[in-house]
PDB file of C-alpha atoms in Angstrom:
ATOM      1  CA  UNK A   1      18.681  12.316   3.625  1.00  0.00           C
ATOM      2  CA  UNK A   2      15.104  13.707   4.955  1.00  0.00           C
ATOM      3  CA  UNK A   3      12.908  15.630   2.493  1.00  0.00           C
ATOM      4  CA  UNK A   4       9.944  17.769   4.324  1.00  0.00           C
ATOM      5  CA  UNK A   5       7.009  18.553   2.415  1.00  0.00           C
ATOM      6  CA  UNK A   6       8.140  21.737   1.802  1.00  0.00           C
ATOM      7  CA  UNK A   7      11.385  20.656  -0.336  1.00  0.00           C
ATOM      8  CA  UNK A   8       9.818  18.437  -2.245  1.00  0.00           C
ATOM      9  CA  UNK A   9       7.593  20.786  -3.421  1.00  0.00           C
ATOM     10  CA  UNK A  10      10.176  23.402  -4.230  1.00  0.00           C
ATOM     11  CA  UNK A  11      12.445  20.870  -5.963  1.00  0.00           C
ATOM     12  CA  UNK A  12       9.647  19.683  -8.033  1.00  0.00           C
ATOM     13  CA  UNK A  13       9.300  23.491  -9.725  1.00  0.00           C
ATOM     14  CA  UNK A  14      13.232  23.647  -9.797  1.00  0.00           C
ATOM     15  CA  UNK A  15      13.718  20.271 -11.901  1.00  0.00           C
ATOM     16  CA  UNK A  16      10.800  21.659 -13.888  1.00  0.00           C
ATOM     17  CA  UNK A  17      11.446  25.366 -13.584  1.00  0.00           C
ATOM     18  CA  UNK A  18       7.385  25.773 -13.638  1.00  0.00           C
ATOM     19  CA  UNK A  19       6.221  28.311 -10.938  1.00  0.00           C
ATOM     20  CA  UNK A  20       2.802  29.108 -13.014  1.00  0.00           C
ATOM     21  CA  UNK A  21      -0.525  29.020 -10.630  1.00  0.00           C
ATOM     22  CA  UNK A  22      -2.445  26.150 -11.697  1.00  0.00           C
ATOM     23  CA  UNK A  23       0.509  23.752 -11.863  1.00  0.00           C
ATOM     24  CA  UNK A  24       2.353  25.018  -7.930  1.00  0.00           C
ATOM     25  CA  UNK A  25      -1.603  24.179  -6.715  1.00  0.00           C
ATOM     26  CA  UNK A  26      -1.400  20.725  -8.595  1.00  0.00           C
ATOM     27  CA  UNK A  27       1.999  19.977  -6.459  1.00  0.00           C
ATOM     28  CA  UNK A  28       0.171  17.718  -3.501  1.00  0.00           C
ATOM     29  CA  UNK A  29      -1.519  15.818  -6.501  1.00  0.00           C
ATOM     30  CA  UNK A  30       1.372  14.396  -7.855  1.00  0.00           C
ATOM     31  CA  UNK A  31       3.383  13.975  -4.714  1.00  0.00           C
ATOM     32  CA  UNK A  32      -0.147  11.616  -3.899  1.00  0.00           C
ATOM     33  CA  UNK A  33      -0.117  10.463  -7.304  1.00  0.00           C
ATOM     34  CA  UNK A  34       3.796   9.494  -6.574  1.00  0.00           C
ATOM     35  CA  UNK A  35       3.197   7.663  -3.044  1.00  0.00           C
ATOM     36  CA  UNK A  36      -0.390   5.690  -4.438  1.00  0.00           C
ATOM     37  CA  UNK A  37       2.609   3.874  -7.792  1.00  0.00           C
ATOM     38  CA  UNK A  38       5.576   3.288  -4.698  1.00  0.00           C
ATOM     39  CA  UNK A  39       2.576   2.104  -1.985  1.00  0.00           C
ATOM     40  CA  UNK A  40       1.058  -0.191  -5.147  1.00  0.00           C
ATOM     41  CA  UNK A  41       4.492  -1.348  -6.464  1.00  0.00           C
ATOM     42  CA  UNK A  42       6.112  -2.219  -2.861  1.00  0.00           C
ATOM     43  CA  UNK A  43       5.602  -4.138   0.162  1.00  0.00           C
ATOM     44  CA  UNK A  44       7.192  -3.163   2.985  1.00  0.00           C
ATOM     45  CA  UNK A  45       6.970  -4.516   6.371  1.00  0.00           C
ATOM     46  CA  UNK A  46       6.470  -1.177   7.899  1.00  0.00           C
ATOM     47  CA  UNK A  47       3.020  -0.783   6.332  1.00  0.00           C
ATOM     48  CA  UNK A  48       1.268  -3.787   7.575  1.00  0.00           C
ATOM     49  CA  UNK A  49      -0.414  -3.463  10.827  1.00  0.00           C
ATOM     50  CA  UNK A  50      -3.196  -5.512  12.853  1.00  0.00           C
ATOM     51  CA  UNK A  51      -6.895  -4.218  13.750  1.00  0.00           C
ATOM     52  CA  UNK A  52      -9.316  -6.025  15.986  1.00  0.00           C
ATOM     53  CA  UNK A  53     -12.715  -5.936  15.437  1.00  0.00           C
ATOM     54  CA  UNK A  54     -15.933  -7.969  15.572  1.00  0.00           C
ATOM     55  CA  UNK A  55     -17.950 -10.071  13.048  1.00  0.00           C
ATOM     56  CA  UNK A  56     -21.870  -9.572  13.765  1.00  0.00           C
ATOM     57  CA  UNK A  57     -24.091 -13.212  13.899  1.00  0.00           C
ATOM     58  CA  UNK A  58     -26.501 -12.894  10.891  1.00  0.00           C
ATOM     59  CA  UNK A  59     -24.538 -10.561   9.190  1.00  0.00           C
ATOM     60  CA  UNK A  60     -22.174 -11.736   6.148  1.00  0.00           C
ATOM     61  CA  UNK A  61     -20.423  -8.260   5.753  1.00  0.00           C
ATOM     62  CA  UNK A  62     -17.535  -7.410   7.712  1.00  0.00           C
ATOM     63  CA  UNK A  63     -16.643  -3.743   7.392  1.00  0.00           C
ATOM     64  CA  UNK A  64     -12.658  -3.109   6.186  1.00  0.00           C
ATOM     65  CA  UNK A  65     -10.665  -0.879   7.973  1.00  0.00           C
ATOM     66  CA  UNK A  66     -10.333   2.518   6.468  1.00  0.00           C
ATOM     67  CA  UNK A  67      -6.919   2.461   5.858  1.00  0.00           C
ATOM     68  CA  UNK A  68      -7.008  -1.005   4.122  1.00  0.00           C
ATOM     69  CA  UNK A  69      -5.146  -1.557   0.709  1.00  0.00           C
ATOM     70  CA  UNK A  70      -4.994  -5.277   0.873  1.00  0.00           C
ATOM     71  CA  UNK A  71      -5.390  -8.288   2.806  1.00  0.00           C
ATOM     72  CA  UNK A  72      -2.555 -10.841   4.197  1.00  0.00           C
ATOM     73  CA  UNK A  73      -4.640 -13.205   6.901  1.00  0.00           C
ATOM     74  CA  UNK A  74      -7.902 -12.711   8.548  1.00  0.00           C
ATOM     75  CA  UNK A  75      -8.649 -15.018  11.839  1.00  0.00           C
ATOM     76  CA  UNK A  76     -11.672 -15.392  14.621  1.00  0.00           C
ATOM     77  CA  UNK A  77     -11.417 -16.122  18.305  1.00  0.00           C
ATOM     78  CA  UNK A  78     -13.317 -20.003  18.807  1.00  0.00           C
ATOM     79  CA  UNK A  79     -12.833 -20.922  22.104  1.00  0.00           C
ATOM     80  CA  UNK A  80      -9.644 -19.033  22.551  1.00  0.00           C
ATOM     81  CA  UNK A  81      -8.208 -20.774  19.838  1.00  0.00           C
ATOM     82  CA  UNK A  82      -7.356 -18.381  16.053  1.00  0.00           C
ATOM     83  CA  UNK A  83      -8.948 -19.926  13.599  1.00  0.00           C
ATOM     84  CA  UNK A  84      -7.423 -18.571  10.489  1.00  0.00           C
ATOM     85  CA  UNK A  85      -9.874 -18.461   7.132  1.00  0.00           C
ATOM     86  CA  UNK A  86      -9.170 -18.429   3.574  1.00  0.00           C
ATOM     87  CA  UNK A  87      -8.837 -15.789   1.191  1.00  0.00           C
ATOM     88  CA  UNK A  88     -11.030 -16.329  -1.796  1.00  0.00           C
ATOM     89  CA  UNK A  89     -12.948 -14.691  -4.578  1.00  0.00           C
ATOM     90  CA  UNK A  90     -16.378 -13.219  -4.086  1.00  0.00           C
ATOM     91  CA  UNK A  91     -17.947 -15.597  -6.434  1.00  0.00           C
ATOM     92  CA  UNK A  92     -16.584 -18.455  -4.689  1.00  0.00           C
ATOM     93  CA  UNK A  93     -18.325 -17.367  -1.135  1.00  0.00           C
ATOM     94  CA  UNK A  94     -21.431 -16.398  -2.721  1.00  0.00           C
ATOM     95  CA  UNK A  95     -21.546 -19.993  -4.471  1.00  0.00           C
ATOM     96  CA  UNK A  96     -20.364 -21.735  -0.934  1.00  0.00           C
ATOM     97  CA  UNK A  97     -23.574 -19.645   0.971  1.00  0.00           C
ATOM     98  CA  UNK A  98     -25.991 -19.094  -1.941  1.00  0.00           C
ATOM     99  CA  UNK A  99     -27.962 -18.536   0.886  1.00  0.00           C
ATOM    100  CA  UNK A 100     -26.972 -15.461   3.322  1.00  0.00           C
ATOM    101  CA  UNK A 101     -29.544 -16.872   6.357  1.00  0.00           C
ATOM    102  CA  UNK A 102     -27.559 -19.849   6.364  1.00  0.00           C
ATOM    103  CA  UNK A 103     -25.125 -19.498   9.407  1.00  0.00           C
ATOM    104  CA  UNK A 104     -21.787 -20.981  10.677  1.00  0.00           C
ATOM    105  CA  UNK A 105     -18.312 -20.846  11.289  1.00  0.00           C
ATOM    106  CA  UNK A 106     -17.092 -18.737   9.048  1.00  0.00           C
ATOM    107  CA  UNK A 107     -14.180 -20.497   6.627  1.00  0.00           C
ATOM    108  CA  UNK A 108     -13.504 -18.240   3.916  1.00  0.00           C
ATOM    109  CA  UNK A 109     -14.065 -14.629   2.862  1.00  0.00           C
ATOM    110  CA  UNK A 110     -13.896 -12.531   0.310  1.00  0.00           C
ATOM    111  CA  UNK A 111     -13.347  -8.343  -0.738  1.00  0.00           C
ATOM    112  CA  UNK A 112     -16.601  -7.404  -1.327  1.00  0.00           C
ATOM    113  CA  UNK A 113     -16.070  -4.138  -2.078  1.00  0.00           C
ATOM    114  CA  UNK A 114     -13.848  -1.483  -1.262  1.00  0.00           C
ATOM    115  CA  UNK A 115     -15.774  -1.143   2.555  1.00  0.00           C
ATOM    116  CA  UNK A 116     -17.008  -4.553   2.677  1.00  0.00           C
ATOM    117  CA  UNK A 117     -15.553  -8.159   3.152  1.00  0.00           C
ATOM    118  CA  UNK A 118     -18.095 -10.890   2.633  1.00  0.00           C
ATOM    119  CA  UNK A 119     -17.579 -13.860   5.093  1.00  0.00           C
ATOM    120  CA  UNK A 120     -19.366 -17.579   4.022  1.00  0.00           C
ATOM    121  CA  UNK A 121     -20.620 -18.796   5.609  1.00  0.00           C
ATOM    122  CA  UNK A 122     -22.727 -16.494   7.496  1.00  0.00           C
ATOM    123  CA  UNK A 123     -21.399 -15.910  11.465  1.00  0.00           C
ATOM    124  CA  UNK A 124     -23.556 -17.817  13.501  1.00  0.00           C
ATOM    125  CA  UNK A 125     -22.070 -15.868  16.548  1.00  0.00           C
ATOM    126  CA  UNK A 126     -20.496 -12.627  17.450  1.00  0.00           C
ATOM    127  CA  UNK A 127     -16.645 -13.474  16.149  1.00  0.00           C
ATOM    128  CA  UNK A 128     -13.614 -11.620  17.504  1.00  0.00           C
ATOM    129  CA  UNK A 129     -11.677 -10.835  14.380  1.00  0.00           C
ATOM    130  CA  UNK A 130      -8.002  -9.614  14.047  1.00  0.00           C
ATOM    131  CA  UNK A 131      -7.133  -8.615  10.570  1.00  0.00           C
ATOM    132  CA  UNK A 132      -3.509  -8.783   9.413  1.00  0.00           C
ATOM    133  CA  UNK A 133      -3.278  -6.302   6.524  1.00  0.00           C
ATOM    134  CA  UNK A 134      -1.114  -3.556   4.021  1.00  0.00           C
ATOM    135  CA  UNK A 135      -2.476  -0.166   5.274  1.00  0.00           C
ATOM    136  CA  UNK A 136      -2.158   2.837   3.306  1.00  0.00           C
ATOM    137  CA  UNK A 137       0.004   5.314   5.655  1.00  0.00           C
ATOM    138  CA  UNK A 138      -0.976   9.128   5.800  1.00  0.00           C
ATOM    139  CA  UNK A 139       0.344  11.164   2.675  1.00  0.00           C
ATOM    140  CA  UNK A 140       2.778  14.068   3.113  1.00  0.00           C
ATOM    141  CA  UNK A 141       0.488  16.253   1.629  1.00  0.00           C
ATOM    142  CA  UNK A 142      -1.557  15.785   4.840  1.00  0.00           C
ATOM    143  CA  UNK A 143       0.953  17.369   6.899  1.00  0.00           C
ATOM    144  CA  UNK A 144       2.741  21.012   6.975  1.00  0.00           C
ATOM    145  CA  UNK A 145       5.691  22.040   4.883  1.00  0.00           C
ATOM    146  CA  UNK A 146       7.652  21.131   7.557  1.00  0.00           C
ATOM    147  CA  UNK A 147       6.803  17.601   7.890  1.00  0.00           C
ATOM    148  CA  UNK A 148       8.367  14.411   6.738  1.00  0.00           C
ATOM    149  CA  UNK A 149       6.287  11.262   6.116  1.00  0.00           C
ATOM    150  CA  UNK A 150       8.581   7.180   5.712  1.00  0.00           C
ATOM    151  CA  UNK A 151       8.897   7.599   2.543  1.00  0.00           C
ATOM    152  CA  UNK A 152      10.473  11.419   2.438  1.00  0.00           C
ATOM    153  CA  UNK A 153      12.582  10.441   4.725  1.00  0.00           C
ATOM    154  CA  UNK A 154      13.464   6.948   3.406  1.00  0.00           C
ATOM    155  CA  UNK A 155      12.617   6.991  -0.292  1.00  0.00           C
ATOM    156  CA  UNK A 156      13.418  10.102  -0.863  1.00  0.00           C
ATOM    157  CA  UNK A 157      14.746   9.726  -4.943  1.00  0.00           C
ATOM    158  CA  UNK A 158      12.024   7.414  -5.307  1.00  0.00           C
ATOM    159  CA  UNK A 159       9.783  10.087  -4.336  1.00  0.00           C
ATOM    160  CA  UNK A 160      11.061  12.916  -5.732  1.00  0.00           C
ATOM    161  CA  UNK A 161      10.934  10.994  -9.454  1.00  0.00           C
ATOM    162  CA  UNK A 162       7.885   9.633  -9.030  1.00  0.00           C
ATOM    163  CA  UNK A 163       6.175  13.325  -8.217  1.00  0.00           C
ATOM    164  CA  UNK A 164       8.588  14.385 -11.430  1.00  0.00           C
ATOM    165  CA  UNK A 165       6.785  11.866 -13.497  1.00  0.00           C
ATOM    166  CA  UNK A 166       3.607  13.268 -12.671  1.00  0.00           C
ATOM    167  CA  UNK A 167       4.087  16.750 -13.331  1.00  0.00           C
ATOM    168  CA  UNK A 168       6.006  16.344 -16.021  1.00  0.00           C
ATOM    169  CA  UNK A 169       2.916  14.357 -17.363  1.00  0.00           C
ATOM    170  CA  UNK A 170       0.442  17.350 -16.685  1.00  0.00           C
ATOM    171  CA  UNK A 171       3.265  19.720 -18.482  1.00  0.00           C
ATOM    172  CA  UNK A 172       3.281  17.489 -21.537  1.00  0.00           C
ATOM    173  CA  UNK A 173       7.048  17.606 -21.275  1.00  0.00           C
ATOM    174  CA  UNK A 174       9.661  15.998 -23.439  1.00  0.00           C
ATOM    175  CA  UNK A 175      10.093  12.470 -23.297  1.00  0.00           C
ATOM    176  CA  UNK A 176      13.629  12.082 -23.351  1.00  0.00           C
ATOM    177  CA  UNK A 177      13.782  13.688 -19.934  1.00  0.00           C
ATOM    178  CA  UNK A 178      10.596  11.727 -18.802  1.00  0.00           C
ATOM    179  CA  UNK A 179      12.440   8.303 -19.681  1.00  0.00           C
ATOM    180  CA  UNK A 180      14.705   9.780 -17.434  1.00  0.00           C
ATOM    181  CA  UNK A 181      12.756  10.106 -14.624  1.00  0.00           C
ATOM    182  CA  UNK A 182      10.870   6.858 -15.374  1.00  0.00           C
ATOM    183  CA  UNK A 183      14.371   4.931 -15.076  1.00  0.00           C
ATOM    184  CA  UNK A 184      15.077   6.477 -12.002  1.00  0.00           C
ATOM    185  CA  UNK A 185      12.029   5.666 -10.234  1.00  0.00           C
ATOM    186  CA  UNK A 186      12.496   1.889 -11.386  1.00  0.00           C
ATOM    187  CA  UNK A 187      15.919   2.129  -9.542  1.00  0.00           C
ATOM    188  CA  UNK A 188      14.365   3.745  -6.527  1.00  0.00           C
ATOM    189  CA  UNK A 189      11.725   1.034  -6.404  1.00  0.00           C
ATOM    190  CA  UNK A 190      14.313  -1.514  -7.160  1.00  0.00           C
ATOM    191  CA  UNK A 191      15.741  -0.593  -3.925  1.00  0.00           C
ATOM    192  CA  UNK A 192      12.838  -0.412  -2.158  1.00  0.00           C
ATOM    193  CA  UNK A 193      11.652  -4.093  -3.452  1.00  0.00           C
ATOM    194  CA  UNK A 194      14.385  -5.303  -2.147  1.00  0.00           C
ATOM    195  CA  UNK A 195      14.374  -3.680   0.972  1.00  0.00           C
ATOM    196  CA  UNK A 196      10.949  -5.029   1.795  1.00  0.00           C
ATOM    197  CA  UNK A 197      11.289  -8.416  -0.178  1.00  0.00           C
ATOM    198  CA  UNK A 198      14.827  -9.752   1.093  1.00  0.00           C
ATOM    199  CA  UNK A 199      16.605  -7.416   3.752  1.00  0.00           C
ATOM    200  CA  UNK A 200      12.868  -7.098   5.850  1.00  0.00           C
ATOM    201  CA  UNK A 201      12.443 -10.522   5.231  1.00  0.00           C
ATOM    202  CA  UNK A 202      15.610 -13.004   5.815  1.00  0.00           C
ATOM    203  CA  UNK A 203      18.781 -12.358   7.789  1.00  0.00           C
ATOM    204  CA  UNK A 204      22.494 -12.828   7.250  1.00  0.00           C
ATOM    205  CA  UNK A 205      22.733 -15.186  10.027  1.00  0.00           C
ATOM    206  CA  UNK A 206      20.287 -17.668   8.585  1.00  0.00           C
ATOM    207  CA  UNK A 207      20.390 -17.398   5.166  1.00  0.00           C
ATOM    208  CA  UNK A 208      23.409 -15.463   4.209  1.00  0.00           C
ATOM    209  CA  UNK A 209      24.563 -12.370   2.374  1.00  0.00           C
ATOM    210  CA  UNK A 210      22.262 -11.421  -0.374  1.00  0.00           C
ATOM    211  CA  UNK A 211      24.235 -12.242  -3.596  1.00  0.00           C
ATOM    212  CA  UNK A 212      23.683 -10.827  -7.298  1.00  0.00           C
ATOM    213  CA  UNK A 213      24.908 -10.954 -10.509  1.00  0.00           C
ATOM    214  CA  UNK A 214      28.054  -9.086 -11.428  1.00  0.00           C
ATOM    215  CA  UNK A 215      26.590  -6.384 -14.447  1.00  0.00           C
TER     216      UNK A 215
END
């Protein structure tokens, strides 16, 4: 089942029955609020994506795309050959090259910030880099009411109690109905977990039907 932007916002005020002002112009904030806990709690296959880009000689910073979330491998052309480097703490690159004139190959970097990689040691030439990385996919909210994102198309429970968790938050609502809506989002990201952790990841024909405890 596909949920558009505009249905999730009505059915958000219809499990709530709130139609006052203030919380109907809060509706894209916890629909965002509800995507950032799936996007944070999930991996899925679908958002990952590569980028190309370059790594400047003398410069230790290497800008992060602007739809990063988190890293999974980061590699540089040499020769026409990837060379892959390894992920590592920024303390640990700033103790390797305690010296940022100091050039190289680069071997390891590091999240500087939430722009900036830092890369030790310092290029010594003008690297090709191709970034393999989680992205964080355009919200709903960005969209008309008309439009459908993955996840409102996908995920649509998951989304739908996740948003309900937020609004019920900014009503101060009961929490017998919020544990509720807290269990179903666990089953909703359940699903999703596994959809992104097994199914996305292994097939039948190699390592057989996915098998679980009988509850």
């Amino acid at each position: 089942m596909t949920m558009t932007y505009g249905e999730l916002k009505q059915a958000i005020q219809d499990y709530t029955e709130n139609t006052e002002t203030s919380f109907v112009n809060n509706l894209p904030l916890f629909i965002r609020l509800a995507e950032e806990r799936i996007l944070k709690n999930v991996q899925l296959n679908l958002f990952k994506k590569n980028q190309f880009g370059n790594m400047t000689s003398g410069n230790q910073y290497l800008a992060a795309p602007a739809d990063f979330l988190a890293p999974f491998s980061l590699s540089i052309d040499v020769s026409g050959d990837k060379e892959f480097l390894l992920f590592k703490d920024v303390d640990f690159v700033q103790t390797y090259t305690p010296d940022a004139t100091t050039t190289g190959q680069p071997k390891y970097y590091a999240q500087f910030d939430v722009d900036n990689f830092i890369i030790g040691p310092t290029p010594n030439a003008n690297y090709v880099v191709d970034i393999h990385y989680l992205y964080r996919p355009a919200s709903l909210t960005a969209g008309s009411d008309s439009g459908t994102s993955w996840l409102s198309e996908n995920a649509e429970i998951t989304l739908l109690y996740g948003a309900l968790i937020e609004a019920y938050t900014y009503m101060k609502g009961d929490m017998n109905l919020m544990q509720m809506y807290m269990s179903r989002l666990a089953e909703g990201i359940s699903r999703l977990k596994n959809l992104g952790e097994a199914q996305e990841t292994t097939d039948e024909y190699r390592v057989g039907m996915i098998r679980r405890p009988k509850t």
